[in-house]
Coordinates of C-alpha atoms in Angstrom, one line a residue:
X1 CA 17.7 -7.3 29.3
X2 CA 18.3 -10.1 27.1
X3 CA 15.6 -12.2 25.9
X4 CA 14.9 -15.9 25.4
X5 CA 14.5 -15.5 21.4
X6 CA 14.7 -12.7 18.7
X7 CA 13.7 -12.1 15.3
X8 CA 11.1 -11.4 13.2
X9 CA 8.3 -13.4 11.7
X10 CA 9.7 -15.5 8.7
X11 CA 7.5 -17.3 5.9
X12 CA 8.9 -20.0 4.4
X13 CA 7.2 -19.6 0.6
X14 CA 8.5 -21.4 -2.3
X15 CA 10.6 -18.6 -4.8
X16 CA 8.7 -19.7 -7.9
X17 CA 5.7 -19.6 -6.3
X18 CA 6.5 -15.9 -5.1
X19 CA 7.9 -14.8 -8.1
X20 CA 4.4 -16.3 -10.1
X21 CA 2.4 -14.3 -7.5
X22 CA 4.7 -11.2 -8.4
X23 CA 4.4 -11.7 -11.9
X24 CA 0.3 -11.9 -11.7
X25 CA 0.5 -9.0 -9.6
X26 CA 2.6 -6.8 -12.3
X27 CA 0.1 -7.2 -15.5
X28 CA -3.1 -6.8 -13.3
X29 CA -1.5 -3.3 -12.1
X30 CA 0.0 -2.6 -15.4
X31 CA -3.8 -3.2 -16.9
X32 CA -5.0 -1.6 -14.5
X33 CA -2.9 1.6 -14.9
X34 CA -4.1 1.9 -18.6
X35 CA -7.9 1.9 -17.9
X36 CA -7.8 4.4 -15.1
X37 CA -5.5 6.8 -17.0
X38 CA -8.0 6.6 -19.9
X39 CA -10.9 6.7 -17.8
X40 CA -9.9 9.2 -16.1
X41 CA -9.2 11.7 -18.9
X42 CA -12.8 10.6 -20.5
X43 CA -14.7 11.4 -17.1
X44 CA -12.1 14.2 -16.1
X45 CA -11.5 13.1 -13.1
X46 CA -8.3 13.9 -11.1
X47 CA -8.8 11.5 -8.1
X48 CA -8.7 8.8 -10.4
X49 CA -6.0 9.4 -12.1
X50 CA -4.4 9.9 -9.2
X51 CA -5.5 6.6 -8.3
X52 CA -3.7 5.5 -11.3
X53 CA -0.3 7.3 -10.7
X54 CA -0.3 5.1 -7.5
X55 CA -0.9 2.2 -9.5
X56 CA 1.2 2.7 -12.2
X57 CA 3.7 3.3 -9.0
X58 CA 3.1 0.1 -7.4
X59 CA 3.5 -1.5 -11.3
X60 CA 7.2 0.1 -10.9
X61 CA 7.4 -1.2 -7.3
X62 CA 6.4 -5.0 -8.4
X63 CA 8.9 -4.9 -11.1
X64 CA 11.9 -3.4 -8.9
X65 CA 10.8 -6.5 -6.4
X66 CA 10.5 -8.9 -8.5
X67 CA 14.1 -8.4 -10.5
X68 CA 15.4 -7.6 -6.5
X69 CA 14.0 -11.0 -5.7
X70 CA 15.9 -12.7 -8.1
X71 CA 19.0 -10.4 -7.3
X72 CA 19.2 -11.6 -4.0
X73 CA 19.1 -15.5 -4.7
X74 CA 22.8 -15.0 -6.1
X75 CA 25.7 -16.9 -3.8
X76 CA 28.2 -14.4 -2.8
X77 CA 31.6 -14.1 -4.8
X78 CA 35.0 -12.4 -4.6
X79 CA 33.1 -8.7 -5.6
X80 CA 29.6 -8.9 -3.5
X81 CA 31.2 -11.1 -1.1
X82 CA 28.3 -10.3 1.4
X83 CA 26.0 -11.5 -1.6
X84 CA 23.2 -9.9 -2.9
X85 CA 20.7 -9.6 -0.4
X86 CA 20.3 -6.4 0.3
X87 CA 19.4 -5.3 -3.0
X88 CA 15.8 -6.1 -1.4
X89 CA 16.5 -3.1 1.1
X90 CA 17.1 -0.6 -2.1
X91 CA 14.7 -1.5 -3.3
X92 CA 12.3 -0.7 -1.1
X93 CA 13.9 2.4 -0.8
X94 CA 13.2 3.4 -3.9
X95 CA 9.4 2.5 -3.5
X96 CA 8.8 4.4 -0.5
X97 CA 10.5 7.7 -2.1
X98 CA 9.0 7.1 -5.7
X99 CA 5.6 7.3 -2.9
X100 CA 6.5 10.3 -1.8
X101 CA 7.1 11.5 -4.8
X102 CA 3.6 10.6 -5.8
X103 CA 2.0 12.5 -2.9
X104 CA 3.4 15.4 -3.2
X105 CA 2.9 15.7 -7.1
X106 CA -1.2 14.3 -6.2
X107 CA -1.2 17.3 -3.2
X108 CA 0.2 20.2 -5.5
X109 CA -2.7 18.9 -8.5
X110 CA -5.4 18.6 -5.6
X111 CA -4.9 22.2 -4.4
X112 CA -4.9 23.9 -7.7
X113 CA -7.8 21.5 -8.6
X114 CA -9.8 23.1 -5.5
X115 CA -9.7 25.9 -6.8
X116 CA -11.8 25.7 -9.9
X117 CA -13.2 22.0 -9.0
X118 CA -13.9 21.0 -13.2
X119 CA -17.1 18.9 -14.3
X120 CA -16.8 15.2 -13.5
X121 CA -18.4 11.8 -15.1
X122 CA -19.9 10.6 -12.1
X123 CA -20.5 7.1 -13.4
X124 CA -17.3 6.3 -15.3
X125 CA -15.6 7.0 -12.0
X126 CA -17.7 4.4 -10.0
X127 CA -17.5 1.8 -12.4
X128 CA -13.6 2.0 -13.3
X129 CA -12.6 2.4 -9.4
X130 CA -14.7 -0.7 -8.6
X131 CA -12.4 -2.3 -11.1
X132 CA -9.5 -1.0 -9.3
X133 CA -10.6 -2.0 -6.2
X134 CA -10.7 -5.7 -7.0
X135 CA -7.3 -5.5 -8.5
X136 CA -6.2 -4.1 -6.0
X137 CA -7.6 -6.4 -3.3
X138 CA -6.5 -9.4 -5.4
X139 CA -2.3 -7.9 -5.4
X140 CA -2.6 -7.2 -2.1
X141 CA -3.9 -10.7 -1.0
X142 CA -1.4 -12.2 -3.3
X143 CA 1.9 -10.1 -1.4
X144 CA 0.1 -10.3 2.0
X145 CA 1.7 -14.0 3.3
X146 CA 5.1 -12.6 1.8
X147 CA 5.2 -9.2 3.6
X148 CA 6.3 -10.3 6.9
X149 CA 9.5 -11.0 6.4
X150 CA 10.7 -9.0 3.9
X151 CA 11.0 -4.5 3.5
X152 CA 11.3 -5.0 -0.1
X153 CA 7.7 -7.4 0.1
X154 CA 5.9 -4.9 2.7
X155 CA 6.6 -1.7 1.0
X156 CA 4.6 -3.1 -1.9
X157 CA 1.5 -4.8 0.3
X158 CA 1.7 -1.5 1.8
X159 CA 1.6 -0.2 -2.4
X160 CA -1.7 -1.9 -2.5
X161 CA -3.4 -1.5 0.3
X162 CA -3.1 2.2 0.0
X163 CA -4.5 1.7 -3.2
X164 CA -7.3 -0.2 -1.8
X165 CA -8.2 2.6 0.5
X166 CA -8.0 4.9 -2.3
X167 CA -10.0 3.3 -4.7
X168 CA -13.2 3.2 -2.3
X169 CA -12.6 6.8 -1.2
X170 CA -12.9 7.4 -5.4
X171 CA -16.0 5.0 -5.4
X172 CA -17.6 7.3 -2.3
X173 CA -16.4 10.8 -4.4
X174 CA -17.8 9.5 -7.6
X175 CA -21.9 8.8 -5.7
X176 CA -21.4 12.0 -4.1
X177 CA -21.2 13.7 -7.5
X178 CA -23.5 11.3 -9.0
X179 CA -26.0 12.1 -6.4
X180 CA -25.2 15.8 -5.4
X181 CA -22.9 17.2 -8.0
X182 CA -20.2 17.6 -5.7
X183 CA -17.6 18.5 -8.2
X184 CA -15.3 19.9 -5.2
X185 CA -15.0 16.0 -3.2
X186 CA -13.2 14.6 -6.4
X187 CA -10.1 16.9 -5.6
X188 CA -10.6 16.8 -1.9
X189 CA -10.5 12.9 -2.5
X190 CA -7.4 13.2 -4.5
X191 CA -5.8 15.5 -1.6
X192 CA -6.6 12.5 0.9
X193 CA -5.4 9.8 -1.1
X194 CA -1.5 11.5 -1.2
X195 CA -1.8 12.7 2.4
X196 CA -2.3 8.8 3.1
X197 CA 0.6 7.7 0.9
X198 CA 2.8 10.1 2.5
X199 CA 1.9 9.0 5.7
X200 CA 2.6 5.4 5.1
X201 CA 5.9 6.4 3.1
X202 CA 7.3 8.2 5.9
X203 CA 6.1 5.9 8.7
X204 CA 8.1 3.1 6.4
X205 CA 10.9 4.6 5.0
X206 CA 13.0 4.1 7.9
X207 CA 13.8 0.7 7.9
X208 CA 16.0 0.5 4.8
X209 CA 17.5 3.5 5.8
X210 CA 18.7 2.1 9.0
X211 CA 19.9 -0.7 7.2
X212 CA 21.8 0.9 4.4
X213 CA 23.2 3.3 7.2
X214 CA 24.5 0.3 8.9
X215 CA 22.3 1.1 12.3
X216 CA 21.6 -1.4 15.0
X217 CA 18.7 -4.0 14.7
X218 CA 15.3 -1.4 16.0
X219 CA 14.7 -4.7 18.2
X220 CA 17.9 -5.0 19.5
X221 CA 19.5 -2.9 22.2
X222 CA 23.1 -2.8 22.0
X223 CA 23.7 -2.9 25.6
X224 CA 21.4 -5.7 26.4
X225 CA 24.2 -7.3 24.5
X226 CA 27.1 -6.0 25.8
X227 CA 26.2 -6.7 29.3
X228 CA 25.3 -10.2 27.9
X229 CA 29.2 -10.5 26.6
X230 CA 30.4 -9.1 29.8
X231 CA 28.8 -11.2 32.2
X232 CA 30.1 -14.3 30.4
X233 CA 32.9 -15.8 32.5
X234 CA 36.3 -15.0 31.6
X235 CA 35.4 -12.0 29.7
X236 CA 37.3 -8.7 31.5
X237 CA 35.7 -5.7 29.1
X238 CA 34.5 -5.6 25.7
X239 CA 35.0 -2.4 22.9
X240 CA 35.2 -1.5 19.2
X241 CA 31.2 -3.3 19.4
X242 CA 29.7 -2.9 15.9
X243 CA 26.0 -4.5 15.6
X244 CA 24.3 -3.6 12.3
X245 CA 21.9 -5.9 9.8
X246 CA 23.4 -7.1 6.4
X247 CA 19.8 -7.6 5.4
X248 CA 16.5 -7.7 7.0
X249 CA 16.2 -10.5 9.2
X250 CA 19.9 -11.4 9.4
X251 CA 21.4 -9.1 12.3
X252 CA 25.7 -9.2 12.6
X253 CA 28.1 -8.5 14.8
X254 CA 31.6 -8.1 15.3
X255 CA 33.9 -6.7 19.0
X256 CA 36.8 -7.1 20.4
X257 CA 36.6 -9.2 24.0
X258 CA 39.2 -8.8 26.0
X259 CA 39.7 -12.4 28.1
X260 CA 41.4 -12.7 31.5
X261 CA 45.2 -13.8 31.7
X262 CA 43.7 -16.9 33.5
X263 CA 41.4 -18.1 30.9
X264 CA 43.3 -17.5 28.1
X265 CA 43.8 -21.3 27.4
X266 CA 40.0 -21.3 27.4
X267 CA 39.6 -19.5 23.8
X268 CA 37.9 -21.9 22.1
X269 CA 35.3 -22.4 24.9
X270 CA 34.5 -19.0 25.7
X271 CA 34.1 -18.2 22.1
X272 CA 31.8 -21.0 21.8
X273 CA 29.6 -20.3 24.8
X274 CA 29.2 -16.5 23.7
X275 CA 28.3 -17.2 20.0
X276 CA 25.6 -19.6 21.6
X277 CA 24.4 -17.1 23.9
X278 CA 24.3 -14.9 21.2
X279 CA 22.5 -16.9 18.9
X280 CA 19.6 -17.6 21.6
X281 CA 19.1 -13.9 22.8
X282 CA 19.1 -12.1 20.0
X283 CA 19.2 -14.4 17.0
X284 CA 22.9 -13.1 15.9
X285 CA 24.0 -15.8 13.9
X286 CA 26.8 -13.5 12.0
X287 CA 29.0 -12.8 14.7
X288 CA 33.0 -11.9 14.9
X289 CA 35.5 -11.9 17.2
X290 CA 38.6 -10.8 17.5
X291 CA 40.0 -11.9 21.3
X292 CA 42.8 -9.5 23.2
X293 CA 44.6 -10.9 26.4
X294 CA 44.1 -8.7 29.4
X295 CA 47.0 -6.6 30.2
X296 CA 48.0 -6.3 26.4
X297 CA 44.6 -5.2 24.9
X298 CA 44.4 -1.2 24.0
X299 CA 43.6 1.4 26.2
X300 CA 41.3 4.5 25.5
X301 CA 39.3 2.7 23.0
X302 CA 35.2 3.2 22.8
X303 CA 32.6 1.3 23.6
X304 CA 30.9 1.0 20.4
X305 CA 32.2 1.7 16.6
X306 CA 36.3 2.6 16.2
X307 CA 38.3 5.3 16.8
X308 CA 38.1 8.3 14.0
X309 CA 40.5 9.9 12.6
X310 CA 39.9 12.7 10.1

């Protein structure tokens, strides 16, 4: 049924300041990417440069955001005249598969690693993933109030906290050899990190692809609002319903609503009264309609999408 308000959580951050937090987060990763590469040759570790693969993905990620950020600020014109928002959705797309990417490449060196587990600097991974961590903590702290409303924000908190994870599951793998010479965890660690990141790349990668494909709002059922156009008086039937998202947060709609012979004089005000309801169920703010007078309106004709003909 229809409900008294819809949408998701929206934070209200000034650009600059998210674009300056962005920026910040860019260099540490980039930094970051360099000293666990080299590290990670010197101590011959594979889980941490694995660790920094992920990183120097999420550098990749922050700068895809950040020029999709500024993208999407453009006003519409006469060749994007839907404007630029959704370049925030592709790119989070792109994210989540350059993820999965990642963690299949991290599984494939993990298993062969396994295998013949090599001789690992104990120390030099401790020391170089405590570094990550705190990077990694701090980008994630500085994307976390700007995640929630945003798929192109979340995919790269979701970057970072990953990387988080990983980076104390390096820490715990470099003790254990430190401690026991347990050359074998470093790969098994490795193996773990990408099974993670292709767990939360798959779990994600959903949303944009719903919203490039043009699908319904997840939160929105489309016959919640249907039966809220049809129970609206002088509506007879409603068809040709399309409901899709032009960009996250901003769901659309557009029908035909065919309106009794009766109340045809009453255009204006039904139209009114269902773009109001429509507004305060389901936070469809983008709606259009095209009216047909009962008796002349088309016959045959679906409920949802338009007729095909190939």
């Amino acid at each position: 049924m229809p409900h008294d308000h819809h949408g998701h959580i929206h934070v209200h951050l000034d650009p600059q300041s998210g674009d300056r937090r962005v920026g910040v987060a860019i260099w540490a990763n980039g930094l970051l990417t360099i000293a666990q590469i080299v590290g990670g040759l010197f101590a011959g570790s594979l889980a941490l440069i694995a660790d920094a693969l992920h990183n120097f993905s999420d550098m990749a990620a922050l700068i895809i955001a950040f020029a999709a950020r500024k993208i999407a600020r453009r006003p519409a014109n006469e060749r994007m005249t839907f404007g630029y928002g959704r370049i925030e959705t592709v790119a989070a797309l792109i994210n989540y598969t350059t993820l999965i990417i990642v963690g299949l490449y991290l599984v494939y060196e993990g298993g062969m690693r396994l295998i013949e587990p090599p001789d690992v600097q104990g120390w030099t991974v401790v020391i170089i993933a405590g570094f990550a961590l705190g990077v990694d903590a701090l980008t994630a702290a500085l994307t976390w109030s700007m995640q929630k409303g945003s798929q192109n924000i979340r995919a790269l908190f979701l970057h970072n906290l990953s990387d988080a994870l990983a980076s104390v599951a390096v820490i715990v793998g470099g003790t254990l050899i430190i401690l026991f010479d347990m050359r074998w965890v470093d790969p098994a660690i490795t193996i773990g990190i990408a099974g993670y990141i292709l767990y939360l790349a798959v779990t994600e990668i959903g949303g944009p692809v719903r919203t490039l494909m043009l699908g319904s709002p997840p939160d929105i059922e489309g016959h919640d609002v249907v039966d809220l156009l049809r129970a609206t008086s002088g509506v007879r039937e409603v068809h040709h319903v399309h409901l899709w998202q032009m960009e996250e947060n901003a769901p659309a709609l557009d029908a035909h609503v065919v309106v009794e012979e009766v109340d045809w004089k009453q255009l204006e005000a039904i139209k009114l009264e269902l773009k109001e309801k429509l507004s305060k169920s389901f936070g469809i703010v983008h709606t259009t309609l095209e009216f047909e007078r009962e008796g002349v309106c088309e016959n045959d004709v679906p409920l949802f999408g338009h007729n095909q003909s190939f």
